Coordinates of C-alpha atoms in Angstrom, one line a residue:
Chain A
M22 CA 317.1 241.6 155.5
N23 CA 314.2 239.3 156.0
T24 CA 311.7 242.1 155.4
L25 CA 313.6 243.0 152.2
N26 CA 313.2 239.4 151.0
L27 CA 309.5 239.4 151.8
M28 CA 309.1 242.7 150.0
K29 CA 310.9 241.3 146.9
N30 CA 308.7 238.2 147.0
Y31 CA 305.6 240.3 147.3
L32 CA 306.6 242.6 144.4
Y33 CA 307.5 239.6 142.2
R34 CA 304.2 237.9 142.9
A35 CA 302.3 241.2 142.4
K36 CA 304.1 241.7 139.1
A37 CA 303.4 238.2 137.9
L38 CA 299.7 238.5 138.8
T39 CA 299.4 241.9 137.2
S40 CA 301.0 240.6 133.9
G41 CA 298.6 237.6 133.9
I42 CA 295.5 239.8 134.4
L43 CA 296.7 242.3 131.8
L44 CA 297.3 239.6 129.2
T45 CA 293.8 238.3 129.8
F46 CA 292.3 241.7 129.3
V47 CA 294.4 242.6 126.3
L48 CA 293.4 239.3 124.6
V49 CA 289.7 239.8 125.4
F50 CA 289.6 243.5 124.3
S51 CA 291.7 242.9 121.2
F52 CA 289.1 240.2 120.2
L53 CA 286.3 242.6 120.9
M54 CA 288.0 245.3 118.8
I55 CA 288.5 243.1 115.8
K56 CA 285.0 241.8 116.0
P57 CA 283.4 244.7 114.0
I58 CA 286.1 244.4 111.3
L59 CA 284.9 240.9 110.5
Y60 CA 281.5 242.1 109.3
V61 CA 281.1 242.7 105.5
H62 CA 280.7 246.4 104.8
A63 CA 278.8 247.2 101.5
D64 CA 278.8 250.6 99.9
S65 CA 275.7 252.4 101.0
T66 CA 273.8 253.1 97.7
S67 CA 270.4 254.5 97.3
Q68 CA 269.2 251.3 95.6
K69 CA 266.1 249.9 97.3
V70 CA 265.0 247.1 94.9
Y71 CA 267.3 244.1 94.3
D72 CA 265.5 241.9 91.7
N73 CA 268.1 239.1 91.4
A74 CA 265.4 236.7 90.3
G75 CA 264.3 238.9 87.4
L76 CA 260.6 239.0 88.3
L77 CA 260.1 242.7 87.3
T78 CA 260.3 244.7 84.1
S79 CA 262.6 247.8 84.1
E80 CA 259.5 250.1 84.3
E81 CA 258.2 248.1 87.3
L82 CA 261.6 248.3 88.9
M83 CA 261.7 252.1 88.5
S84 CA 258.2 252.5 89.8
L85 CA 258.9 250.5 92.9
E86 CA 262.3 252.2 93.5
S87 CA 260.6 255.7 93.5
A88 CA 257.7 254.5 95.7
A89 CA 260.1 252.8 98.2
L90 CA 262.2 256.0 98.3
E91 CA 259.2 258.2 98.7
I92 CA 257.7 256.2 101.7
G93 CA 261.2 255.9 103.2
E94 CA 261.7 259.7 103.1
K95 CA 258.2 260.3 104.5
Y96 CA 258.9 258.2 107.6
N97 CA 262.7 258.6 107.8
T98 CA 263.2 254.9 107.1
D99 CA 264.5 252.5 104.5
I100 CA 262.3 250.0 102.6
Y101 CA 264.0 247.2 100.6
I102 CA 262.6 244.8 98.1
L103 CA 264.7 241.7 97.5
T104 CA 264.2 238.7 95.1
D105 CA 266.5 235.8 94.4
E106 CA 266.4 232.3 93.0
D107 CA 269.5 231.0 94.8
S108 CA 269.7 231.7 98.5
D109 CA 273.2 229.9 98.9
G110 CA 271.7 227.3 101.2
K111 CA 270.5 230.0 103.7
S112 CA 267.0 230.2 105.1
R113 CA 265.0 233.3 104.0
K114 CA 265.5 234.7 107.6
V115 CA 269.3 234.4 107.6
Y116 CA 269.5 235.6 104.0
M117 CA 267.7 238.8 105.0
E118 CA 269.7 239.2 108.2
D119 CA 272.9 239.0 106.2
F120 CA 271.6 241.6 103.8
A121 CA 270.7 243.9 106.8
D122 CA 274.2 243.5 108.2
E123 CA 275.8 244.1 104.9
K124 CA 273.8 247.3 104.4
E125 CA 274.2 248.2 108.1
V126 CA 270.5 249.0 108.2
T127 CA 269.0 250.9 111.2
D128 CA 265.3 251.7 110.8
S129 CA 264.2 249.5 107.9
T130 CA 261.5 247.2 106.5
I131 CA 262.6 244.4 104.1
I132 CA 260.6 242.0 101.9
F133 CA 262.3 239.1 100.4
V134 CA 260.8 236.7 97.8
N135 CA 262.8 233.5 97.3
M136 CA 262.1 231.8 94.0
E137 CA 264.5 228.9 94.6
S138 CA 263.1 225.7 93.2
G139 CA 261.4 223.6 95.9
N140 CA 261.8 226.4 98.4
R141 CA 259.6 229.3 97.2
G142 CA 258.6 231.7 100.0
V143 CA 258.2 235.2 101.1
E144 CA 259.6 236.9 104.3
I145 CA 259.2 240.4 105.8
Q146 CA 261.4 241.8 108.6
G147 CA 261.3 245.1 110.5
Y148 CA 264.4 246.6 112.0
G149 CA 265.0 249.4 114.5
T150 CA 261.9 251.5 115.1
N151 CA 260.2 249.4 112.4
K152 CA 260.5 246.4 114.6
S153 CA 257.5 247.7 116.6
L154 CA 255.7 249.6 113.8
I155 CA 256.0 246.6 111.4
N156 CA 255.7 244.1 114.2
S157 CA 255.2 240.3 113.7
S158 CA 251.4 240.7 114.0
R159 CA 251.2 243.4 111.3
I160 CA 253.6 241.4 109.1
E161 CA 251.1 238.5 109.2
Y162 CA 248.3 240.9 108.0
I163 CA 250.6 242.1 105.2
L164 CA 251.5 238.5 104.2
D165 CA 247.7 237.6 104.1
D166 CA 247.3 240.2 101.4
V167 CA 250.7 239.8 99.6
T168 CA 250.9 236.0 99.4
P169 CA 247.9 235.4 97.0
Y170 CA 249.4 237.8 94.4
L171 CA 252.7 235.9 94.6
S172 CA 251.0 232.6 94.2
D173 CA 249.3 234.0 91.0
E174 CA 252.8 235.2 89.8
E175 CA 251.6 238.8 90.0
Y176 CA 254.9 240.0 91.5
Y177 CA 254.6 243.7 90.8
Q178 CA 251.1 243.8 92.3
A179 CA 252.4 241.9 95.4
F180 CA 255.2 244.5 96.0
V181 CA 252.8 247.5 95.4
T182 CA 250.4 246.0 98.0
F183 CA 253.4 245.5 100.4
L184 CA 254.4 249.2 100.0
E185 CA 250.9 250.5 100.5
E186 CA 250.4 248.5 103.6
V187 CA 253.8 249.5 105.0
D188 CA 252.9 253.1 104.3
Y189 CA 249.7 252.6 106.2
Y190 CA 251.2 250.8 109.2
L191 CA 254.2 253.2 109.6
G192 CA 251.7 256.0 110.2
I193 CA 249.7 254.3 113.0
D194 CA 250.9 253.5 116.5
P195 CA 250.7 249.7 117.1
S196 CA 248.9 250.3 120.5
K197 CA 245.9 251.5 118.4
D198 CA 245.6 248.0 116.7
T199 CA 242.2 246.5 117.6
A200 CA 243.3 242.9 116.9
T201 CA 246.6 241.0 116.6
H202 CA 247.5 238.3 114.1
A203 CA 249.3 235.3 115.5
P204 CA 252.2 234.0 113.4
D205 CA 251.6 231.1 111.1
N206 CA 252.3 227.8 112.9
N207 CA 253.9 226.3 109.8
Y208 CA 256.4 229.2 109.6
A209 CA 259.4 226.9 110.1
S210 CA 258.3 224.2 107.8
S211 CA 257.8 226.7 105.0
D212 CA 261.6 227.0 104.6
K213 CA 263.7 223.9 104.1
Y214 CA 266.9 225.6 105.5
Y215 CA 265.3 227.0 108.6
E216 CA 265.4 223.9 110.8
E217 CA 269.1 223.2 110.3
E218 CA 270.0 226.9 110.9
N219 CA 267.9 227.4 113.9
G220 CA 270.4 225.6 116.1
A221 CA 272.9 228.4 115.5
N222 CA 270.4 230.9 116.8
S223 CA 270.0 229.0 120.1
I224 CA 271.2 230.4 123.5
L225 CA 274.6 228.7 122.9
S226 CA 275.4 231.3 120.2
E227 CA 275.0 234.2 122.6
F228 CA 278.3 235.9 123.2
W229 CA 277.9 236.0 127.0
V230 CA 277.0 232.4 127.2
Q231 CA 280.0 231.5 125.2
L232 CA 282.2 233.7 127.4
I233 CA 281.0 231.8 130.5
I234 CA 281.6 228.5 128.7
A235 CA 285.1 229.7 127.8
L236 CA 285.9 230.7 131.3
V237 CA 284.7 227.4 132.6
I238 CA 286.9 225.6 130.1
G239 CA 289.8 227.8 131.2
G240 CA 289.1 227.0 134.9
I241 CA 288.9 223.3 134.3
A242 CA 292.1 223.2 132.2
V243 CA 294.1 225.1 134.7
G244 CA 292.6 223.0 137.5
I245 CA 293.8 219.8 135.8
M246 CA 297.2 221.4 135.1
A247 CA 297.5 222.3 138.8
F248 CA 296.3 218.9 139.9
N249 CA 298.8 217.1 137.7
S250 CA 301.7 219.4 138.4
G251 CA 302.9 217.1 141.2
G252 CA 302.7 213.9 139.2
R253 CA 299.9 211.4 139.0
V254 CA 299.2 207.7 139.5
T255 CA 300.0 205.9 136.2
V256 CA 299.2 202.3 137.1
N257 CA 295.9 200.6 136.4
E258 CA 294.3 197.1 136.6
R259 CA 296.5 195.9 133.7
T260 CA 299.9 196.9 135.3
Y261 CA 300.1 194.0 137.8
L262 CA 297.7 191.6 136.0
D263 CA 299.1 188.2 135.3
A264 CA 297.5 187.6 131.9
N265 CA 298.6 183.9 131.8
H266 CA 296.6 183.2 135.0
S267 CA 293.7 185.5 134.6
R268 CA 290.5 184.8 132.7
V269 CA 286.8 185.4 132.3
I270 CA 285.2 182.2 133.6
A271 CA 281.7 183.0 132.4
Q272 CA 279.9 185.7 130.6
R273 CA 276.3 186.1 129.4
D274 CA 274.5 188.9 127.6
D275 CA 270.8 187.9 127.5
Y276 CA 268.3 190.1 125.7
I277 CA 265.2 190.8 127.8
R278 CA 262.9 193.3 126.0
T279 CA 262.7 196.5 124.0
T280 CA 260.6 199.5 124.9
T281 CA 259.8 202.4 122.5
T282 CA 258.7 205.9 123.5
K283 CA 257.1 208.3 121.0
T284 CA 257.2 212.1 121.5
R285 CA 255.9 214.7 119.2
R286 CA 258.6 217.0 117.8
P287 CA 258.0 220.6 118.9
Q288 CA 257.4 223.2 116.2
N289 CA 260.5 225.2 116.0
N290 CA 259.1 228.7 115.7
N291 CA 262.0 230.6 117.3
N292 CA 259.6 233.0 119.1
R293 CA 262.4 234.9 120.7
S294 CA 260.9 238.3 120.1
G295 CA 257.2 237.3 119.9
G296 CA 257.0 236.4 116.2
G297 CA 257.5 233.5 113.8
G298 CA 260.6 234.9 112.1
S299 CA 261.7 237.4 114.7
G300 CA 265.3 237.2 116.0
V301 CA 268.7 238.8 115.9
S302 CA 271.1 239.0 113.0
S303 CA 274.7 237.9 113.2
G304 CA 275.6 241.5 113.5
G305 CA 273.4 241.9 116.5
R306 CA 270.5 243.5 114.8
S307 CA 267.2 242.6 116.4
H308 CA 264.1 242.4 114.2
S309 CA 260.5 241.4 113.9
G310 CA 259.6 238.9 111.2
G311 CA 257.3 236.4 109.5
G312 CA 257.1 234.3 106.4
R313 CA 255.1 232.0 104.2
S314 CA 255.6 229.7 101.4
F315 CA 253.6 230.1 98.1
Chain B
M1 CA 326.3 194.7 163.9
V2 CA 327.9 197.3 161.6
I3 CA 329.0 196.2 158.1
Q4 CA 331.4 198.3 155.9
Y5 CA 332.8 197.3 152.6
K6 CA 336.5 198.0 152.2
C7 CA 338.3 198.4 148.9
P8 CA 340.8 195.4 148.3
N9 CA 343.1 197.9 146.5
C10 CA 343.3 200.9 148.8
G11 CA 341.3 200.1 151.9
S12 CA 338.8 203.0 151.3
D13 CA 335.1 202.5 151.8
M14 CA 333.1 201.1 148.8
A15 CA 329.6 202.0 147.9
F16 CA 327.0 200.6 145.5
D17 CA 327.4 202.3 142.1
S18 CA 324.0 202.7 140.4
N19 CA 325.5 203.0 136.9
S20 CA 327.5 199.7 136.9
G21 CA 325.4 197.8 139.5
M22 CA 328.7 197.0 141.3
L23 CA 330.5 198.0 144.5
A24 CA 332.7 200.9 143.6
C25 CA 335.6 202.7 145.3
D26 CA 335.6 206.5 145.0
S27 CA 339.3 206.7 145.8
C28 CA 340.9 204.4 143.3
G29 CA 338.0 203.6 140.9
R30 CA 338.0 199.9 141.5
K31 CA 334.7 198.1 140.8
D32 CA 333.7 194.7 142.3
N33 CA 330.9 192.3 141.6
I34 CA 328.5 192.1 144.5
E35 CA 328.2 188.3 144.3
T36 CA 332.0 187.7 144.2
F37 CA 333.1 190.4 146.6
P38 CA 335.9 189.0 148.9
K39 CA 334.6 188.2 152.4
E40 CA 337.8 189.4 154.1
N41 CA 337.1 192.9 152.9
I42 CA 333.7 193.0 154.7
K43 CA 334.4 194.6 158.0
S44 CA 331.8 193.7 160.7
N45 CA 331.9 193.6 164.5
N46 CA 329.2 192.3 166.8
E47 CA 330.8 194.0 169.8
D48 CA 330.2 197.4 168.4
T49 CA 326.5 197.2 169.0
H50 CA 325.0 198.6 172.2
F51 CA 321.2 198.5 172.6
H52 CA 319.8 201.3 174.7
G53 CA 316.4 199.9 175.4
T54 CA 314.5 197.2 177.2
N55 CA 314.8 194.7 174.4
N56 CA 317.9 193.1 172.9
S57 CA 316.0 191.0 170.2
H58 CA 315.4 191.9 166.6
T59 CA 311.9 193.2 167.1
F60 CA 312.6 196.9 167.8
Q61 CA 310.4 198.9 170.1
E62 CA 309.0 202.3 169.2
G63 CA 311.2 205.1 170.4
E64 CA 314.2 202.9 170.9
V65 CA 317.5 204.5 170.1
T66 CA 320.4 202.2 169.1
E67 CA 324.0 203.2 169.2
Y68 CA 326.6 201.8 166.7
H69 CA 330.3 202.6 166.1
C70 CA 331.8 203.5 162.8
K71 CA 334.6 201.1 161.8
N72 CA 336.5 203.9 160.1
C73 CA 336.7 206.7 162.6
G74 CA 335.2 205.2 165.7
A75 CA 332.4 207.8 165.8
V76 CA 329.1 207.0 167.5
I77 CA 326.3 206.4 164.9
L78 CA 322.9 207.1 166.5
T79 CA 320.1 205.9 164.4
E80 CA 316.3 205.7 164.5
P81 CA 314.9 202.2 165.1
E82 CA 313.8 201.9 161.5
T83 CA 317.2 202.6 159.9
T84 CA 319.0 199.6 158.3
A85 CA 321.6 201.5 156.3
T86 CA 323.1 204.9 156.7
T87 CA 326.3 207.0 156.4
C88 CA 328.6 208.1 159.1
S89 CA 328.0 211.8 159.8
F90 CA 331.8 212.3 160.5
C91 CA 333.6 210.5 157.8
G92 CA 330.8 209.8 155.3
A93 CA 331.4 206.1 155.2
G94 CA 328.5 203.9 154.1
V95 CA 327.3 201.7 157.0
V96 CA 324.9 198.7 156.8
L97 CA 323.3 197.7 160.1
S98 CA 323.0 194.0 159.4
D99 CA 321.3 193.0 162.6
R100 CA 318.3 194.9 161.4
L101 CA 318.3 192.9 158.2
S102 CA 318.3 189.4 159.6
G103 CA 315.6 186.9 160.5
E104 CA 312.1 188.2 160.0
L105 CA 313.6 191.6 159.1
A106 CA 315.6 190.3 156.2
P107 CA 314.3 191.6 152.9
V108 CA 313.6 189.0 150.2
K109 CA 314.1 191.2 147.2
V110 CA 315.6 194.5 146.2
I111 CA 315.5 196.7 143.1
P112 CA 318.9 198.5 143.1
F113 CA 319.3 202.1 142.2
T114 CA 319.9 202.6 138.5
I115 CA 320.0 206.4 138.6
S116 CA 323.0 208.0 140.2
K117 CA 322.9 211.1 142.4
E118 CA 324.2 213.3 139.6
Q119 CA 321.6 211.9 137.2
A120 CA 318.9 212.4 139.8
Q121 CA 320.0 216.0 140.4
N122 CA 320.0 216.8 136.6
A123 CA 316.7 215.0 136.1
F124 CA 315.1 217.0 138.9
K125 CA 316.4 220.3 137.5
S126 CA 315.0 219.6 134.0
W127 CA 311.7 218.5 135.6
C128 CA 311.5 221.9 137.5
K129 CA 312.0 223.7 134.2
K130 CA 309.0 221.9 132.6
G131 CA 306.6 223.2 135.3
L132 CA 303.9 225.1 133.4
L133 CA 302.5 226.7 136.6
T134 CA 305.6 226.9 138.7
P135 CA 307.2 230.3 139.6
K136 CA 310.4 231.4 137.8
G137 CA 312.5 231.2 140.9
F138 CA 311.5 227.6 141.4
M139 CA 312.3 226.7 137.8
N140 CA 315.9 227.6 138.3
A141 CA 316.2 224.6 140.6
D142 CA 319.2 226.1 142.3
R143 CA 318.0 225.7 145.9
I144 CA 318.3 221.9 146.3
K145 CA 319.0 221.5 150.0
S146 CA 319.6 217.8 150.0
I147 CA 319.2 214.8 147.8
T148 CA 319.2 211.4 149.5
G149 CA 319.0 207.9 148.2
I150 CA 316.7 205.8 150.3
Y151 CA 315.7 202.2 150.0
V152 CA 312.1 202.3 151.1
P153 CA 310.5 199.1 152.5
F154 CA 307.5 197.7 150.5
W155 CA 305.5 194.6 150.7
L156 CA 304.9 193.1 147.3
Y157 CA 301.7 191.1 147.2
D158 CA 300.7 188.3 144.9
L159 CA 296.9 188.4 145.0
N160 CA 294.0 186.4 143.6
G161 CA 290.9 188.3 142.8
S162 CA 287.6 186.7 141.8
G163 CA 284.6 188.8 140.8
E164 CA 281.0 188.1 139.9
V165 CA 278.6 190.7 138.5
N166 CA 275.0 190.7 137.5
A167 CA 273.9 193.8 135.7
T168 CA 271.1 195.3 133.7
C169 CA 272.4 197.1 130.6
T170 CA 270.6 199.1 128.0
K171 CA 271.2 200.0 124.3
V172 CA 269.4 203.2 123.3
R173 CA 268.5 204.1 119.7
T174 CA 266.8 207.3 118.6
Y175 CA 265.2 208.0 115.3
S176 CA 262.6 210.3 113.7
R177 CA 259.6 209.6 111.5
G178 CA 257.2 212.3 110.4
D179 CA 256.4 214.6 113.3
Y180 CA 257.6 212.2 116.0
D181 CA 260.9 211.3 117.7
Y182 CA 261.2 207.7 118.7
T183 CA 263.4 206.4 121.5
E184 CA 264.0 202.6 121.4
T185 CA 265.5 201.1 124.6
S186 CA 266.7 197.5 124.5
F187 CA 267.3 195.8 127.9
F188 CA 269.9 193.1 128.5
N189 CA 270.7 190.9 131.5
V190 CA 274.5 190.8 131.7
Y191 CA 276.6 188.3 133.8
R192 CA 280.3 188.2 134.2
N193 CA 282.5 185.9 136.3
V194 CA 286.3 186.6 136.4
D195 CA 289.3 185.0 138.1
L196 CA 292.3 187.3 138.1
T197 CA 295.8 187.1 139.4
F198 CA 297.8 190.2 140.3
L199 CA 301.5 189.9 140.8
K200 CA 303.8 192.0 143.0
V201 CA 301.3 194.8 143.9
P202 CA 303.4 197.2 146.0
V203 CA 302.4 198.7 149.3
D204 CA 304.7 201.1 151.1
A205 CA 305.5 199.7 154.6
S206 CA 307.3 202.8 156.0
E207 CA 305.5 205.1 158.4
K208 CA 307.7 208.0 157.4
M209 CA 306.9 207.9 153.7
N210 CA 303.8 209.6 152.3
D211 CA 301.6 206.8 150.9
K212 CA 300.1 209.0 148.1
L213 CA 303.6 210.0 147.1
M214 CA 304.8 206.4 147.0
D215 CA 301.8 205.3 145.0
K216 CA 302.5 208.0 142.4
L217 CA 306.1 206.7 142.0
E218 CA 304.9 203.4 140.5
P219 CA 305.3 201.4 138.4
Y220 CA 308.7 199.8 139.0
N221 CA 310.2 197.6 136.4
Y222 CA 310.3 194.1 138.1
S223 CA 312.8 192.7 135.5
N224 CA 315.5 194.4 137.7
L225 CA 314.2 192.7 140.9
K226 CA 317.2 191.0 142.6
D227 CA 317.5 188.7 145.5
F228 CA 318.5 190.8 148.5
N229 CA 322.1 191.3 149.2
T230 CA 323.5 193.8 151.8
P231 CA 326.1 195.4 149.4
Y232 CA 323.2 197.0 147.4
L233 CA 322.6 199.2 150.5
A234 CA 326.2 200.4 150.8
G235 CA 326.3 204.2 150.5
F236 CA 322.6 204.6 150.7
I237 CA 320.1 205.0 153.5
A238 CA 317.7 202.2 154.1
E239 CA 314.7 201.7 156.3
K240 CA 313.1 198.6 157.8
Y241 CA 309.3 198.1 157.7
N242 CA 307.0 199.6 160.3
Y243 CA 304.1 197.5 159.2
T244 CA 303.9 193.7 158.6
D245 CA 302.3 192.2 155.5
K246 CA 299.2 191.4 157.6
D247 CA 298.9 195.0 158.7
L248 CA 298.9 196.3 155.1
F249 CA 296.8 193.6 153.5
T250 CA 293.7 195.8 153.8
R251 CA 295.4 198.4 151.6
A252 CA 296.5 195.8 149.1
K253 CA 293.0 194.4 149.1
E254 CA 291.4 197.8 148.4
R255 CA 293.7 198.3 145.4
A256 CA 293.0 194.8 144.0
N257 CA 289.2 195.4 144.6
H258 CA 289.4 198.5 142.4
Y259 CA 291.4 196.6 139.8
V260 CA 288.9 193.7 139.6
D261 CA 286.0 196.1 139.4
N262 CA 287.7 198.1 136.5
Y263 CA 288.5 194.8 134.7
I264 CA 284.9 193.7 134.9
R265 CA 283.7 197.1 133.6
S266 CA 286.1 196.8 130.7
T267 CA 284.5 193.5 129.6
I268 CA 281.0 195.1 129.6
N269 CA 281.0 197.3 126.5
G270 CA 278.7 198.4 123.7
Y271 CA 275.9 199.5 126.1
S272 CA 274.5 202.9 126.8
T273 CA 273.9 202.4 130.5
T274 CA 275.0 199.7 133.0
T275 CA 273.3 199.2 136.4
Y276 CA 274.8 196.6 138.8
N277 CA 272.1 194.4 140.5
H278 CA 274.6 192.2 142.3
K279 CA 278.4 192.5 142.7
R280 CA 280.8 190.2 144.6
I281 CA 284.5 190.6 144.7
D282 CA 286.8 188.4 146.8
I283 CA 290.5 189.1 147.2
S284 CA 292.9 186.5 148.7
Q285 CA 296.6 186.8 149.4
M286 CA 298.8 184.2 147.7
E287 CA 302.2 185.4 148.7
S288 CA 304.0 188.5 150.0
F289 CA 307.6 189.6 149.7
Y290 CA 309.4 192.1 151.9
T291 CA 311.2 194.3 149.3
L292 CA 313.4 197.4 149.3
L293 CA 312.7 199.8 146.4
P294 CA 314.9 202.8 145.4
V295 CA 313.7 206.3 146.0
W296 CA 315.7 209.6 145.7
M297 CA 314.2 212.1 148.2
V298 CA 314.8 215.7 147.2
C299 CA 314.5 218.5 149.7
Y300 CA 314.0 221.8 148.0
D301 CA 314.2 225.1 149.8
Y302 CA 312.0 227.8 148.1
K303 CA 311.0 231.1 149.7
Q304 CA 311.7 229.9 153.3
S305 CA 309.7 226.8 153.0
E306 CA 310.8 223.2 152.3
H307 CA 309.2 221.2 149.5
I308 CA 309.8 217.4 149.4
F309 CA 309.9 215.6 146.1
A310 CA 310.5 211.9 145.4
M311 CA 312.1 210.3 142.4
N312 CA 311.8 206.7 141.4
G313 CA 315.4 205.5 141.7
Q314 CA 314.9 203.1 138.8
T315 CA 312.7 204.8 136.3
G316 CA 313.4 208.5 137.1
K317 CA 309.7 209.4 137.6
I318 CA 309.4 212.5 139.8
V319 CA 306.4 213.3 142.1
G320 CA 305.7 216.0 144.7
T321 CA 303.8 219.2 145.0
P322 CA 305.6 222.2 143.5
P323 CA 304.7 225.8 144.5
L324 CA 302.3 227.4 142.0
S325 CA 302.6 230.9 140.5
I326 CA 299.4 232.9 140.7
G327 CA 300.5 235.0 137.8
K328 CA 301.1 232.0 135.6
I329 CA 297.7 230.5 136.7
F330 CA 296.0 233.7 135.5
T331 CA 298.0 233.8 132.3
W332 CA 297.1 230.2 131.4
F333 CA 293.5 230.7 132.5
G334 CA 293.2 233.8 130.4
G335 CA 294.9 232.3 127.4
I336 CA 292.9 229.1 127.4
S337 CA 289.6 231.1 128.0
V338 CA 290.3 233.5 125.1
I339 CA 291.2 230.7 122.7
S340 CA 288.1 228.7 123.7
L341 CA 286.0 231.8 123.2
L342 CA 287.5 232.4 119.7
I343 CA 286.9 228.7 118.8
L344 CA 283.2 228.9 120.0
R345 CA 282.7 232.2 118.0
I346 CA 284.2 230.6 114.9
L347 CA 282.0 227.5 115.3
T348 CA 279.0 229.7 115.7
F349 CA 280.0 231.6 112.5
I350 CA 280.5 228.4 110.5
L351 CA 277.2 227.0 111.7
G352 CA 275.4 230.1 110.3
G353 CA 275.3 232.3 113.5
G354 CA 277.0 235.6 113.9
F355 CA 280.6 236.3 114.8

């Protein structure tokens, strides 16, 4: 009879434990399953040039479209040209990352010219195989040649130069490069939205880091619940204090001195993948990158 | 000396009724005021007491067993030396052992039970149901082995606490200008001198009772504190103290020390950091009262093991360590972790990161 009771107890405990573990896994996996649904899926069109800022004529648009398609087919890649005059409060980097996620790009090179008042700039990013072929060093060389045209408002010529150089670099192994070009030190300050967004790209936004934090929170919460399950001390210094016969006899707060320390703010270049604008999009797409203001 | 309270109506034993605060007869329902209870109905007999020990005085020796006789059925009542009130194991009559409540052993104050046995049982059952981590079988609360009303001996201390503190405090301000971050730290010399009075700080004087459990039962409402009178003990179990007020002063002092320290800390505010350079706290005893406080002790039998719980017999606060369900722990852990993860992901998404 005693053995039977012990068996029942064991089975009950095992059942409760299994249900708890199952619930945890169901919740975690259901979360992981719905994760991809939360991304915006755009219809995959063959359009390569998105001139939202209206910098190009219709002839120039058609010319760039065909050139981008031609180079893309040649190297089995996608090349996109974007312009806009309102980036919705996003940095160039995040604007492009969102575009890449929306188009679900794989092997791609993207150039984005932001014409927003007070925040004009250009950014180039390489995704997939293009991350190494159009790496951050090569992007800096391309920007050296493209930015002067943009400053002179020769937008068509800037994009033609971009396509020519991408065509050149996609055909050459990066290991054959004789020199590398370091990213521009003023990369971050060239974009007024970059600083405030950069915090979101910190280590705290990594899924696994957040999972660990969540597990720690869960552990602490359950620990507190278990600790308080048997009741707790609810008295403090005020419970037994006789306010009528208690007082502060003397109190003094004397100012002594003030010291000031000055530290230089580090340049926030987000060099996670070895380039000024390199990083990972919200959809998990890793890319090379670089940018300039003009 | 054995004292029993007999009903003037029917002659049955009377016991203290926690609901009315009067002596009540279970047989005929009569209720009598404790202060005006007729003396002729208080049965006591000096000759019924036999001391089996080396000492016949009121200071009881450890391990001494004392034999009393029940006035109702004549049965022998064997008690531990600390017991001052009990019930007859044979007829269930409430018995007060008054010789253990006289002289130095006489309590000064008592807080009577305000929660009846039925109320205590119901309150305990509903408390069991509220357990977030307790097993289902425990939550049914159908295995209460015993529920006993005990008057636990406490010393209530009136204490004076004086504290003097000298500290260095800082106020930190950070701001940015151009390419630089500036940290401005202002230093202050802070002095506090306090004189505090703490009234009726309770310290459990029974060896049997778990001190941590008794501390958690606080606070008691002292507006119900009465001058001690033996009828309050009728129908309940009561203990006499094992430790004198001098023995327990160290514990009371520790508590008061902590209270004074916390009070001083509460007066130093608005600073980023506080570092004590010098701290002096003195605690002195003004007065102490031997007091009996009401506790319902619940013995709960769950999965072949006994769990002891205590309930404040005045406020109904329940303390004790319940069994924990591993399944529920994992369920809560999983649930909280997943919700936390979702919140963190949503925050990242809002702040411009990815989901």
